[in-house]
mmCIF file of C-alpha atoms in Angstrom:
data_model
loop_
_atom_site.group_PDB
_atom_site.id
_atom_site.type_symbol
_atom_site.label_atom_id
_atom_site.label_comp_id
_atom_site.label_asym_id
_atom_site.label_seq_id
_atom_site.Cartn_x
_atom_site.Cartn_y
_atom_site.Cartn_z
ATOM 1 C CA UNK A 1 -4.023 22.619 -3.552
ATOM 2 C CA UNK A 2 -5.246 20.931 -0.865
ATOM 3 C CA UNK A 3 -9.057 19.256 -0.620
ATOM 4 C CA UNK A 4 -11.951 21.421 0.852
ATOM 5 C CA UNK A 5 -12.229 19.137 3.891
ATOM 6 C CA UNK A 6 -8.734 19.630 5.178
ATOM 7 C CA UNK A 7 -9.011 23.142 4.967
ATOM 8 C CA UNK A 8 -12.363 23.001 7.025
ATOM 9 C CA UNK A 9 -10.363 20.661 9.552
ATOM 10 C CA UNK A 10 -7.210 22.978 9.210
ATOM 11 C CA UNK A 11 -9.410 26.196 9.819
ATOM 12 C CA UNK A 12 -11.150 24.582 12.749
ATOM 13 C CA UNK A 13 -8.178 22.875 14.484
ATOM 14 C CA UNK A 14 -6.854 26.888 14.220
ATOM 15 C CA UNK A 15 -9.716 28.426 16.209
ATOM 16 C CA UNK A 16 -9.951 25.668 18.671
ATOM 17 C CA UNK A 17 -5.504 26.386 19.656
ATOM 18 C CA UNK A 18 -6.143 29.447 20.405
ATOM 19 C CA UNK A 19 -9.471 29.604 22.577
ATOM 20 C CA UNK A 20 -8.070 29.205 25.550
ATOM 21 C CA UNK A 21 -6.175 32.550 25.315
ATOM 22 C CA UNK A 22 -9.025 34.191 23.708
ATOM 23 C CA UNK A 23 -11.101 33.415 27.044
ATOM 24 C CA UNK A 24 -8.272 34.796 28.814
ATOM 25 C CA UNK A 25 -8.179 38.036 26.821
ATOM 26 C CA UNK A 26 -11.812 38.225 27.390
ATOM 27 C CA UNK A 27 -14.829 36.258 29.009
ATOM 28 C CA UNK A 28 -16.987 37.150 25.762
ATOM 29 C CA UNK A 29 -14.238 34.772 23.412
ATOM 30 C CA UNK A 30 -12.618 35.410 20.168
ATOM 31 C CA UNK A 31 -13.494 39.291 18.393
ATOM 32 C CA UNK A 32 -14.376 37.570 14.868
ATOM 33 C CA UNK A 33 -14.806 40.688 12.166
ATOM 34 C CA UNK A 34 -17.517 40.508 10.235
ATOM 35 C CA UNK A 35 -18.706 42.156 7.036
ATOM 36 C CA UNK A 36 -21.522 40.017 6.047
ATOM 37 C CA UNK A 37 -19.825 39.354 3.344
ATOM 38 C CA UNK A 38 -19.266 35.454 1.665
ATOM 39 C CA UNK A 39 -15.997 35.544 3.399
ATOM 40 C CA UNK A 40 -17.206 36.587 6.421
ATOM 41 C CA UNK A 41 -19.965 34.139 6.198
ATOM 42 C CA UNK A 42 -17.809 31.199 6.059
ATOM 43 C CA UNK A 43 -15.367 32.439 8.749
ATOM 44 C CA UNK A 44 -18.769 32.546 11.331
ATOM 45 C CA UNK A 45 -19.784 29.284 10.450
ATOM 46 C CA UNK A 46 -16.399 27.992 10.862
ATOM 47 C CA UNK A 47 -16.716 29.708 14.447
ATOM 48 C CA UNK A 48 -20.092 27.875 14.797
ATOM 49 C CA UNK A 49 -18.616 24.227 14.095
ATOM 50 C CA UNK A 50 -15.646 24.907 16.139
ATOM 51 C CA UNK A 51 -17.727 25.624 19.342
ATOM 52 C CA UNK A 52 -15.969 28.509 20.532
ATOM 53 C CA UNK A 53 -16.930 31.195 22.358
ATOM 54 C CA UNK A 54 -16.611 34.268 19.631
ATOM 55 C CA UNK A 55 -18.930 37.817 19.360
ATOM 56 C CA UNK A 56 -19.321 39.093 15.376
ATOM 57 C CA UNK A 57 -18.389 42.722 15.225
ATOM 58 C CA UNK A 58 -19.042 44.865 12.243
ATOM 59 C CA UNK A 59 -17.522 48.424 11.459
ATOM 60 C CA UNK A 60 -20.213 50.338 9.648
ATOM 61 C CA UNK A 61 -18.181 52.030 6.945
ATOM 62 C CA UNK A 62 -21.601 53.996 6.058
ATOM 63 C CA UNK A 63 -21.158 53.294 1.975
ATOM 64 C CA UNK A 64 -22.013 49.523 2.013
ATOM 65 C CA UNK A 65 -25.477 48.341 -0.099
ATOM 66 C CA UNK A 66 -28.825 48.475 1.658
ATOM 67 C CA UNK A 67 -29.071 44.856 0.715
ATOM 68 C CA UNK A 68 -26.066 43.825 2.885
ATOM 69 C CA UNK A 69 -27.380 45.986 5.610
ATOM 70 C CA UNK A 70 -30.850 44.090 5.152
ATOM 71 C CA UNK A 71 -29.239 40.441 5.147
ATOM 72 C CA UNK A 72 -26.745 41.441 8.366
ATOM 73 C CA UNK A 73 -30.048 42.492 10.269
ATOM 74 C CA UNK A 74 -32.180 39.694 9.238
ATOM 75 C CA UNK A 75 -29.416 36.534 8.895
ATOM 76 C CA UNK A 76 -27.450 37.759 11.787
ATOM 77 C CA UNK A 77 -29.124 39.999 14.204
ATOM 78 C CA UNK A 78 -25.842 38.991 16.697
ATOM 79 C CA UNK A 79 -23.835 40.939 15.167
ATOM 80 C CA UNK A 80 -22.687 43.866 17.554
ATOM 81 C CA UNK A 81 -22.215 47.229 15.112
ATOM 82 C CA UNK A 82 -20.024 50.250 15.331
ATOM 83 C CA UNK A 83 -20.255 52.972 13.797
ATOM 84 C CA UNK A 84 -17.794 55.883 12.958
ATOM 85 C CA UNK A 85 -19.551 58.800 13.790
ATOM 86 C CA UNK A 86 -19.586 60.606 10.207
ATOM 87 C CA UNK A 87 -20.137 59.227 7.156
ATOM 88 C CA UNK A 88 -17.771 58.464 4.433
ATOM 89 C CA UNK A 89 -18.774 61.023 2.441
ATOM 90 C CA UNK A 90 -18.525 63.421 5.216
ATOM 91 C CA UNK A 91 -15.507 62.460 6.831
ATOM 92 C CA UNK A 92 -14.059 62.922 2.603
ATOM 93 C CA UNK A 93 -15.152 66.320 3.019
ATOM 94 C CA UNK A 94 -12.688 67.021 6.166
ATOM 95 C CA UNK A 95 -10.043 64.671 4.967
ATOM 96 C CA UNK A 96 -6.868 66.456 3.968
ATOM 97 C CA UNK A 97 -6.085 63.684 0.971
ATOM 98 C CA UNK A 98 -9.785 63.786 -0.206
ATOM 99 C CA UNK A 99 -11.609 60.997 -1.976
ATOM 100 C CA UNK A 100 -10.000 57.613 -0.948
ATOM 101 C CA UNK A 101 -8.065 56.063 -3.630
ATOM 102 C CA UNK A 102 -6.476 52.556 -4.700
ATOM 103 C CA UNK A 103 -3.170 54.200 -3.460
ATOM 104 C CA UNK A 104 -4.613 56.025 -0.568
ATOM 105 C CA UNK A 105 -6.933 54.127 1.266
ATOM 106 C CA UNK A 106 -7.337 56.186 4.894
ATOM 107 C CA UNK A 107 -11.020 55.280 4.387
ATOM 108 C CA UNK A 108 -9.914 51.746 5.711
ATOM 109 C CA UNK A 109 -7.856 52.832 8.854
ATOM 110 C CA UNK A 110 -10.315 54.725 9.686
ATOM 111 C CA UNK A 111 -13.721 52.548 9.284
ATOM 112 C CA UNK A 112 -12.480 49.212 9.550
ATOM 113 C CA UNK A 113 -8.994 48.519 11.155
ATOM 114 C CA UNK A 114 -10.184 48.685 15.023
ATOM 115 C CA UNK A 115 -11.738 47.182 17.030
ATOM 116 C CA UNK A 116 -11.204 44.580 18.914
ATOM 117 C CA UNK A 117 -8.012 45.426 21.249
ATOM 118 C CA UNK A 118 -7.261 43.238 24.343
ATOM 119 C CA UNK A 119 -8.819 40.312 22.354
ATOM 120 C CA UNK A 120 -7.836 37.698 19.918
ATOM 121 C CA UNK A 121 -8.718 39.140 16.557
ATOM 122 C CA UNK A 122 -9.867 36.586 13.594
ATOM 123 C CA UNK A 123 -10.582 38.097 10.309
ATOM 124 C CA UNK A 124 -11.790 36.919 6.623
ATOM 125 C CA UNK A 125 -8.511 37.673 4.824
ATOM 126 C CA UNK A 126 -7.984 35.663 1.795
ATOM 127 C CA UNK A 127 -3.883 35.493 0.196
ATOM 128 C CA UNK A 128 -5.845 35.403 -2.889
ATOM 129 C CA UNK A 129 -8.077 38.929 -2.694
ATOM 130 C CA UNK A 130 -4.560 40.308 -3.382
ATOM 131 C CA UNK A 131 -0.394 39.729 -4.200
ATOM 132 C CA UNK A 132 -0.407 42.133 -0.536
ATOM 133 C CA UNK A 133 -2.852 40.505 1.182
ATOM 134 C CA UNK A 134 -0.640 36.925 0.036
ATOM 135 C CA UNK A 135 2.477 38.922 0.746
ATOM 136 C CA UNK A 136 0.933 40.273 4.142
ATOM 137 C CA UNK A 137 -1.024 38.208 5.788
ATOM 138 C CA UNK A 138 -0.566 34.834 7.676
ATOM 139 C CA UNK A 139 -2.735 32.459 9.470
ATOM 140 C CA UNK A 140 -2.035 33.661 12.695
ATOM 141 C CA UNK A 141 -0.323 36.949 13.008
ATOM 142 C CA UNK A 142 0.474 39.634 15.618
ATOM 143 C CA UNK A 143 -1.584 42.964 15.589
ATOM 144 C CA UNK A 144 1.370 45.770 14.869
ATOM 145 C CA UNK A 145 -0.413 47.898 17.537
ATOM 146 C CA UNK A 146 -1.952 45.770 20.195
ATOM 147 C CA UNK A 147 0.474 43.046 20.054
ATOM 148 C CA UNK A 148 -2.812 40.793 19.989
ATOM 149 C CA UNK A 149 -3.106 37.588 17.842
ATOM 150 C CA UNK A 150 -4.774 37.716 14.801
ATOM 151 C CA UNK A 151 -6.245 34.258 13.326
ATOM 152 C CA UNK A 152 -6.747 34.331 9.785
ATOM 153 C CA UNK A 153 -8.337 30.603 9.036
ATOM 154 C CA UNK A 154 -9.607 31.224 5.728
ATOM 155 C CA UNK A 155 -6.407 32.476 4.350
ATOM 156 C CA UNK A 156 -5.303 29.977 2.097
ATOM 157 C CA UNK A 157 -9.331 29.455 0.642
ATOM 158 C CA UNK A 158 -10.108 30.084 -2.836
ATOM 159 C CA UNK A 159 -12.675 31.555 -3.878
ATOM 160 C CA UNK A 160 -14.132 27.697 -4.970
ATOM 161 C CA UNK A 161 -13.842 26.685 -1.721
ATOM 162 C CA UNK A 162 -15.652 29.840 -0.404
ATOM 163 C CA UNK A 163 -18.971 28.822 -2.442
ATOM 164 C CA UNK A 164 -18.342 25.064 -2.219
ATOM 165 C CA UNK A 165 -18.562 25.378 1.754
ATOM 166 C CA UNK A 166 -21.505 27.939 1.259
ATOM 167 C CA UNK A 167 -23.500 25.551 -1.054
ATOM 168 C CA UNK A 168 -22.994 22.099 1.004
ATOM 169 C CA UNK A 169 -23.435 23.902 4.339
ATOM 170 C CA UNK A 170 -26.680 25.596 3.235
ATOM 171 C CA UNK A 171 -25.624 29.165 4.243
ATOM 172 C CA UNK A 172 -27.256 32.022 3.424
ATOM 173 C CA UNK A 173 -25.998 35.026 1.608
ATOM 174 C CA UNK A 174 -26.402 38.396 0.475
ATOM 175 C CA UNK A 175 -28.572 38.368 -2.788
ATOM 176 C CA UNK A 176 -26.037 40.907 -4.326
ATOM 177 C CA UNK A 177 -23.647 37.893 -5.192
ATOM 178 C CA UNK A 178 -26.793 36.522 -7.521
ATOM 179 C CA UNK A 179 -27.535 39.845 -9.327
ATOM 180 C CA UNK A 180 -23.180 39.646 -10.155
ATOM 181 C CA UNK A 181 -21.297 41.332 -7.643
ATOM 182 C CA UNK A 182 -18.366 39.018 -7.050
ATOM 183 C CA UNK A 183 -17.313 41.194 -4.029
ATOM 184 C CA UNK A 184 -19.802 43.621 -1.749
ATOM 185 C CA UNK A 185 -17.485 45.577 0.121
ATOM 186 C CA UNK A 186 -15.308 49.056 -0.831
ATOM 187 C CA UNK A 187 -14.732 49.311 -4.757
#
């Protein structure tokens, strides 16, 4: 409930505690995950005003739009990409529970939980993307394998403040969200 512009000074008073440490973990800054995504948007810029030292990192889960792929390349040609190896639909073939499901996501452990070890971790988790993401996550949290920090600064953003940031900071975005997709990444 609280006004746009705290948040932003909230989110940016978060990244700037814990740069220090990040430089110590590494000379290349924070490890800030990236999807290209309006989230993940935000979060960068966020990055950007703070005047940290960060490096965007994106884990190619292989199934994403051509269109995101497109806007990543063109908007942010930064961004350092990793990819799997095999594709979703051939890693579902070798998979012993299949087709990923709401109940059994593997799909996610595998593609897009790593990364980013012997850093400080920030990601573009919103409490309101899900009642286990809200039950789960918090603004800063420690990594349950790495024992890193994880910043979460956009946690407590609705999805209002998401576009209201994007539209009076002039930030471009994927061209999916204007054709009705409210979210680009796995269904």
């Amino acid at each position: 409930a609280q006004p746009l512009e705290v948040k932003i000074k909230k989110a940016i008073m978060l990244i700037q505690t814990f740069e220090k440490q990040a430089l110590k973990k590494s000379p290349n800054g924070y490890y800030v995950a990236f999807s290209g995504g309006k989230d993940s948007i935000v979060l960068a810029r966020l990055f950007e005003m703070s005047g940290v030292k960060i490096q965007l990192h994106y884990n190619n889960t292989t199934i994403d739009p051509p269109e995101l792929y497109r806007f990543m390349r063109k908007e942010y040609p930064q961004v350092i990409w990793h990819n799997h190896g095999k594709s979703l639909p051939l890693e579902m073939v070798n998979h012993s529970s299949g087709a990923p499901t709401r109940q059994i996501r593997w799909c996610c452990e595998v593609y897009k939980e790593h990364g980013g070890e012997g850093y400080i971790k920030s990601t573009g988790v919103r409490a309101t993307e899900s009642p286990r993401r809200k039950g789960l996550w918090r603004e800063v949290s420690v990594d349950r394998n790495t024992k890193d920090y994880i910043i979460c600064p956009i946690l407590y953003w609705t999805d209002t403040d998401i576009w209201q940031f994007i539209k009076e900071n002039n930030i471009p975005y994927c061209s999916l969200y204007d054709e009705g997709f409210k979210r680009l990444g796995c269904v």
